[in-house]
PDB file of C-alpha atoms in Angstrom:
ATOM      1  CA  LEU A 132       6.757  12.162   9.896  1.00 94.00           C
ATOM      2  CA  ASP A 133       7.912  12.992  13.721  1.00 96.00           C
ATOM      3  CA  ARG A 134       9.504  17.415  13.754  1.00 97.00           C
ATOM      4  CA  ASP A 135      13.211  15.674  13.988  1.00 98.00           C
ATOM      5  CA  LEU A 136      13.225  13.976  10.841  1.00 97.00           C
ATOM      6  CA  ILE A 137      10.946  16.357   8.744  1.00 98.00           C
ATOM      7  CA  ASP A 138      13.215  19.594   9.793  1.00 98.00           C
ATOM      8  CA  LEU A 139      16.392  16.937   8.359  1.00 98.00           C
ATOM      9  CA  LEU A 140      14.557  16.201   4.763  1.00 97.00           C
ATOM     10  CA  GLU A 141      14.474  19.696   4.945  1.00 97.00           C
ATOM     11  CA  ARG A 142      18.394  20.406   5.380  1.00 97.00           C
ATOM     12  CA  TYR A 143      19.539  17.309   3.563  1.00 97.00           C
ATOM     13  CA  TYR A 144      17.248  18.197   0.320  1.00 96.00           C
ATOM     14  CA  LEU A 145      17.880  21.991   0.266  1.00 95.00           C
ATOM     15  CA  PHE A 146      21.783  21.859   1.405  1.00 95.00           C
ATOM     16  CA  GLU A 147      23.137  19.044   0.628  1.00 94.00           C
ATOM     17  CA  HIS A 148      21.448  17.008  -1.823  1.00 92.00           C
ATOM     18  CA  ALA A 149      21.421  18.241  -5.929  1.00 86.00           C
ATOM     19  CA  HIS A 150      18.781  19.603  -7.499  1.00 86.00           C
ATOM     20  CA  PHE A 151      18.591  21.070 -10.668  1.00 80.00           C
ATOM     21  CA  TYR A 152      16.709  23.948 -12.411  1.00 85.00           C
ATOM     22  CA  GLY A 153      14.799  23.420 -15.569  1.00 74.00           C
ATOM     23  CA  HIS A 154      12.007  20.894 -14.579  1.00 69.00           C
ATOM     24  CA  SER A 155       8.438  21.740 -15.908  1.00 70.00           C
ATOM     25  CA  SER A 156       4.918  20.261 -15.087  1.00 71.00           C
ATOM     26  CA  LYS A 157       4.858  19.293 -18.775  1.00 60.00           C
ATOM     27  CA  ASP A 158       5.918  17.324 -21.773  1.00 60.00           C
ATOM     28  CA  ASP A 159       6.270  19.994 -23.783  1.00 56.00           C
ATOM     29  CA  ASN A 160       8.118  22.566 -20.801  1.00 54.00           C
ATOM     30  CA  THR A 161       5.533  25.210 -21.912  1.00 60.00           C
ATOM     31  CA  GLY A 162       5.084  25.578 -18.261  1.00 61.00           C
ATOM     32  CA  ASN A 163       6.912  27.746 -15.139  1.00 76.00           C
ATOM     33  CA  TYR A 164      10.528  25.716 -14.747  1.00 74.00           C
ATOM     34  CA  PHE A 165      11.623  25.218 -10.702  1.00 82.00           C
ATOM     35  CA  PHE A 166      13.978  22.756  -9.644  1.00 86.00           C
ATOM     36  CA  ALA A 167      13.727  19.112  -9.289  1.00 88.00           C
ATOM     37  CA  SER A 168      16.179  15.708  -8.201  1.00 90.00           C
ATOM     38  CA  ASP A 169      14.487  11.890  -8.386  1.00 93.00           C
ATOM     39  CA  VAL A 170      16.090  10.936  -5.139  1.00 95.00           C
ATOM     40  CA  THR A 171      14.390   7.191  -5.613  1.00 95.00           C
ATOM     41  CA  LYS A 172      17.911   5.422  -4.371  1.00 95.00           C
ATOM     42  CA  ASP A 173      18.467   8.358  -1.748  1.00 96.00           C
ATOM     43  CA  LYS A 174      19.005   5.824   1.529  1.00 96.00           C
ATOM     44  CA  LEU A 175      17.323   8.668   3.451  1.00 96.00           C
ATOM     45  CA  THR A 176      14.642   8.899   1.356  1.00 97.00           C
ATOM     46  CA  HIS A 177      13.969   4.909   1.209  1.00 96.00           C
ATOM     47  CA  TYR A 178      13.635   5.227   5.625  1.00 97.00           C
ATOM     48  CA  VAL A 179      10.691   7.686   4.404  1.00 98.00           C
ATOM     49  CA  ALA A 180       9.356   5.376   1.560  1.00 98.00           C
ATOM     50  CA  TYR A 181       9.631   2.343   4.356  1.00 97.00           C
ATOM     51  CA  LYS A 182       7.074   3.900   6.666  1.00 97.00           C
ATOM     52  CA  LEU A 183       4.419   4.597   3.778  1.00 97.00           C
ATOM     53  CA  GLN A 184       4.568   1.498   3.134  1.00 97.00           C
ATOM     54  CA  LYS A 185       4.155  -0.331   5.916  1.00 96.00           C
ATOM     55  CA  GLN A 186       1.480   2.622   6.782  1.00 97.00           C
ATOM     56  CA  PHE A 187      -0.221   2.291   4.057  1.00 97.00           C
ATOM     57  CA  ASP A 188       1.013  -1.191   2.245  1.00 94.00           C
ATOM     58  CA  ILE A 189       1.844   0.224  -0.989  1.00 97.00           C
ATOM     59  CA  LYS A 190       3.125  -2.888  -3.504  1.00 95.00           C
ATOM     60  CA  GLY A 191       6.118  -0.395  -4.596  1.00 96.00           C
ATOM     61  CA  PHE A 192       7.382   3.033  -5.785  1.00 97.00           C
ATOM     62  CA  LYS A 193       7.590   3.558  -9.964  1.00 96.00           C
ATOM     63  CA  ARG A 194       9.560   6.486  -8.465  1.00 95.00           C
ATOM     64  CA  ILE A 195      10.299   8.987  -6.104  1.00 97.00           C
ATOM     65  CA  TYR A 196      11.723  12.603  -6.974  1.00 95.00           C
ATOM     66  CA  PHE A 197      11.238  16.303  -5.063  1.00 95.00           C
ATOM     67  CA  ASN A 198      10.243  19.614  -6.368  1.00 94.00           C
ATOM     68  CA  LEU A 199      11.490  23.104  -5.069  1.00 95.00           C
ATOM     69  CA  GLN A 200       9.991  25.716  -6.103  1.00 96.00           C
ATOM     70  CA  PHE A 201      10.121  29.248  -5.503  1.00 95.00           C
ATOM     71  CA  ASN A 202       7.823  32.484  -6.017  1.00 96.00           C
ATOM     72  CA  GLY A 203       6.959  32.728 -10.235  1.00 93.00           C
ATOM     73  CA  MET A 204       7.380  29.233  -9.803  1.00 92.00           C
ATOM     74  CA  SER A 205       4.150  27.886 -10.223  1.00 92.00           C
ATOM     75  CA  GLY A 206       3.360  24.730 -12.148  1.00 91.00           C
ATOM     76  CA  ALA A 207       1.398  23.908 -14.797  1.00 90.00           C
ATOM     77  CA  TRP A 208      -1.997  21.232 -14.954  1.00 92.00           C
ATOM     78  CA  HIS A 209      -0.684  17.945 -15.001  1.00 92.00           C
ATOM     79  CA  LYS A 210      -1.490  14.450 -14.339  1.00 94.00           C
ATOM     80  CA  ASP A 211       1.252  11.958 -13.402  1.00 93.00           C
ATOM     81  CA  ASP A 212       2.203   8.517 -14.150  1.00 91.00           C
ATOM     82  CA  GLY A 213       1.374   5.230 -11.325  1.00 91.00           C
ATOM     83  CA  HIS A 214      -1.455   4.466  -9.805  1.00 95.00           C
ATOM     84  CA  LYS A 215      -1.288   6.752  -7.056  1.00 97.00           C
ATOM     85  CA  THR A 216       0.330   9.596  -5.476  1.00 98.00           C
ATOM     86  CA  TYR A 217       1.748  10.292  -1.945  1.00 98.00           C
ATOM     87  CA  MET A 218       2.719  13.564  -1.652  1.00 98.00           C
ATOM     88  CA  LEU A 219       4.950  15.260   1.340  1.00 98.00           C
ATOM     89  CA  MET A 220       5.425  19.291   2.036  1.00 98.00           C
ATOM     90  CA  ILE A 221       8.606  19.227   3.206  1.00 98.00           C
ATOM     91  CA  THR A 222       9.604  23.187   4.035  1.00 98.00           C
ATOM     92  CA  LYS A 223       7.937  25.622   6.361  1.00 97.00           C
ATOM     93  CA  THR A 224       4.080  26.160   6.259  1.00 98.00           C
ATOM     94  CA  LEU A 225       3.447  28.762   4.230  1.00 98.00           C
ATOM     95  CA  LYS A 226       1.209  31.648   4.552  1.00 97.00           C
ATOM     96  CA  LYS A 227      -2.410  31.309   3.828  1.00 94.00           C
ATOM     97  CA  ASP A 228      -3.263  30.982  -0.597  1.00 95.00           C
ATOM     98  CA  SER A 229       0.309  30.475  -0.954  1.00 98.00           C
ATOM     99  CA  GLY A 230       1.811  27.496  -2.583  1.00 98.00           C
ATOM    100  CA  CYS A 231      -1.151  25.857  -2.679  1.00 98.00           C
ATOM    101  CA  PHE A 232      -1.906  22.592  -4.156  1.00 98.00           C
ATOM    102  CA  GLU A 233      -4.788  21.963  -6.324  1.00 98.00           C
ATOM    103  CA  VAL A 234      -6.619  18.731  -7.776  1.00 98.00           C
ATOM    104  CA  LYS A 235      -9.122  19.218  -9.887  1.00 98.00           C
ATOM    105  CA  VAL A 236     -11.793  16.304  -8.784  1.00 95.00           C
ATOM    106  CA  GLY A 237     -14.570  16.397 -11.759  1.00 93.00           C
ATOM    107  CA  SER A 238     -15.478  20.052 -12.823  1.00 95.00           C
ATOM    108  CA  GLU A 239     -14.488  20.607  -9.130  1.00 97.00           C
ATOM    109  CA  ILE A 240     -10.943  22.370  -8.036  1.00 98.00           C
ATOM    110  CA  LYS A 241      -9.565  21.087  -4.432  1.00 98.00           C
ATOM    111  CA  SER A 242      -7.549  23.396  -2.767  1.00 98.00           C
ATOM    112  CA  PHE A 243      -4.804  22.407  -0.373  1.00 98.00           C
ATOM    113  CA  PRO A 244      -3.162  24.905   1.680  1.00 98.00           C
ATOM    114  CA  PHE A 245       1.061  23.998   1.994  1.00 98.00           C
ATOM    115  CA  GLU A 246       1.074  22.953   5.565  1.00 98.00           C
ATOM    116  CA  ARG A 247       4.812  21.116   6.473  1.00 98.00           C
ATOM    117  CA  ASN A 248       4.532  17.745   7.219  1.00 98.00           C
ATOM    118  CA  LYS A 249       1.085  17.624   5.484  1.00 98.00           C
ATOM    119  CA  LEU A 250       0.992  14.267   3.278  1.00 98.00           C
ATOM    120  CA  ILE A 251      -1.520  14.596   0.541  1.00 98.00           C
ATOM    121  CA  ILE A 252      -2.733  11.170  -1.691  1.00 98.00           C
ATOM    122  CA  PHE A 253      -4.320  11.250  -4.766  1.00 98.00           C
ATOM    123  CA  GLU A 254      -4.644   9.263  -7.638  1.00 97.00           C
ATOM    124  CA  SER A 255      -2.163   9.879 -10.445  1.00 96.00           C
ATOM    125  CA  ASN A 256      -4.976   9.996 -12.886  1.00 96.00           C
ATOM    126  CA  LEU A 257      -6.136  13.875 -11.511  1.00 98.00           C
ATOM    127  CA  PHE A 258      -5.087  16.784 -13.334  1.00 97.00           C
ATOM    128  CA  HIS A 259      -3.012  18.368 -10.407  1.00 97.00           C
ATOM    129  CA  ARG A 260      -0.308  21.468 -10.034  1.00 96.00           C
ATOM    130  CA  GLY A 261       1.982  23.403  -7.584  1.00 96.00           C
ATOM    131  CA  LEU A 262       1.557  26.737  -6.678  1.00 97.00           C
ATOM    132  CA  ALA A 263       4.724  29.215  -5.681  1.00 96.00           C
ATOM    133  CA  PRO A 264       5.333  30.662  -3.050  1.00 98.00           C
ATOM    134  CA  LEU A 265       4.017  34.315  -2.710  1.00 98.00           C
ATOM    135  CA  GLU A 266       7.213  35.520  -0.478  1.00 96.00           C
ATOM    136  CA  PRO A 267      10.112  36.383  -2.532  1.00 96.00           C
ATOM    137  CA  GLY A 268      13.391  33.664  -1.306  1.00 96.00           C
ATOM    138  CA  GLN A 269      10.567  31.822   0.170  1.00 97.00           C
ATOM    139  CA  PRO A 270      11.391  27.997  -1.078  1.00 97.00           C
ATOM    140  CA  ARG A 271       8.189  25.554  -1.214  1.00 97.00           C
ATOM    141  CA  MET A 272       9.836  21.747  -1.715  1.00 97.00           C
ATOM    142  CA  THR A 273       7.167  18.976  -1.746  1.00 98.00           C
ATOM    143  CA  LEU A 274       8.390  15.141  -1.960  1.00 98.00           C
ATOM    144  CA  ALA A 275       6.143  12.891  -4.081  1.00 97.00           C
ATOM    145  CA  PHE A 276       5.730   9.375  -4.338  1.00 98.00           C
ATOM    146  CA  LYS A 277       4.808   7.719  -7.212  1.00 97.00           C
ATOM    147  CA  THR A 278       2.836   4.250  -6.834  1.00 97.00           C
ATOM    148  CA  ILE A 279       2.998   0.741  -9.539  1.00 94.00           C
TER     149      ILE A 279
END
């Protein structure tokens, strides 16, 4: 996305859109808790979804939401619903080894550094998790699009 749009998304989701503490990666709530908000019906999010649909020929979305983590709020290994997940990193690029995104592919764990405006596409049935930032007070936000 262009710089103005990613700046707008960061400010809008962090400071103008409600987000709720208590989300967990696992249904049994045994993982760490972090903030989340469903933005499936949000108009600004619809614009980003439209851009993804055009670029990747996506048929539709089951759900769209953002996750917000701070130091100590790492996610647990889990699978998503839907066909594929398109995950956009929204907030500022983090230091090396901070806030990485991990996906298990067979016996291998692929690690992706948290870089602002990076889009990661993966099959929803793969185990994955988002690690918390190491820096205190630094937000780590991703926008997840679950496809049909």
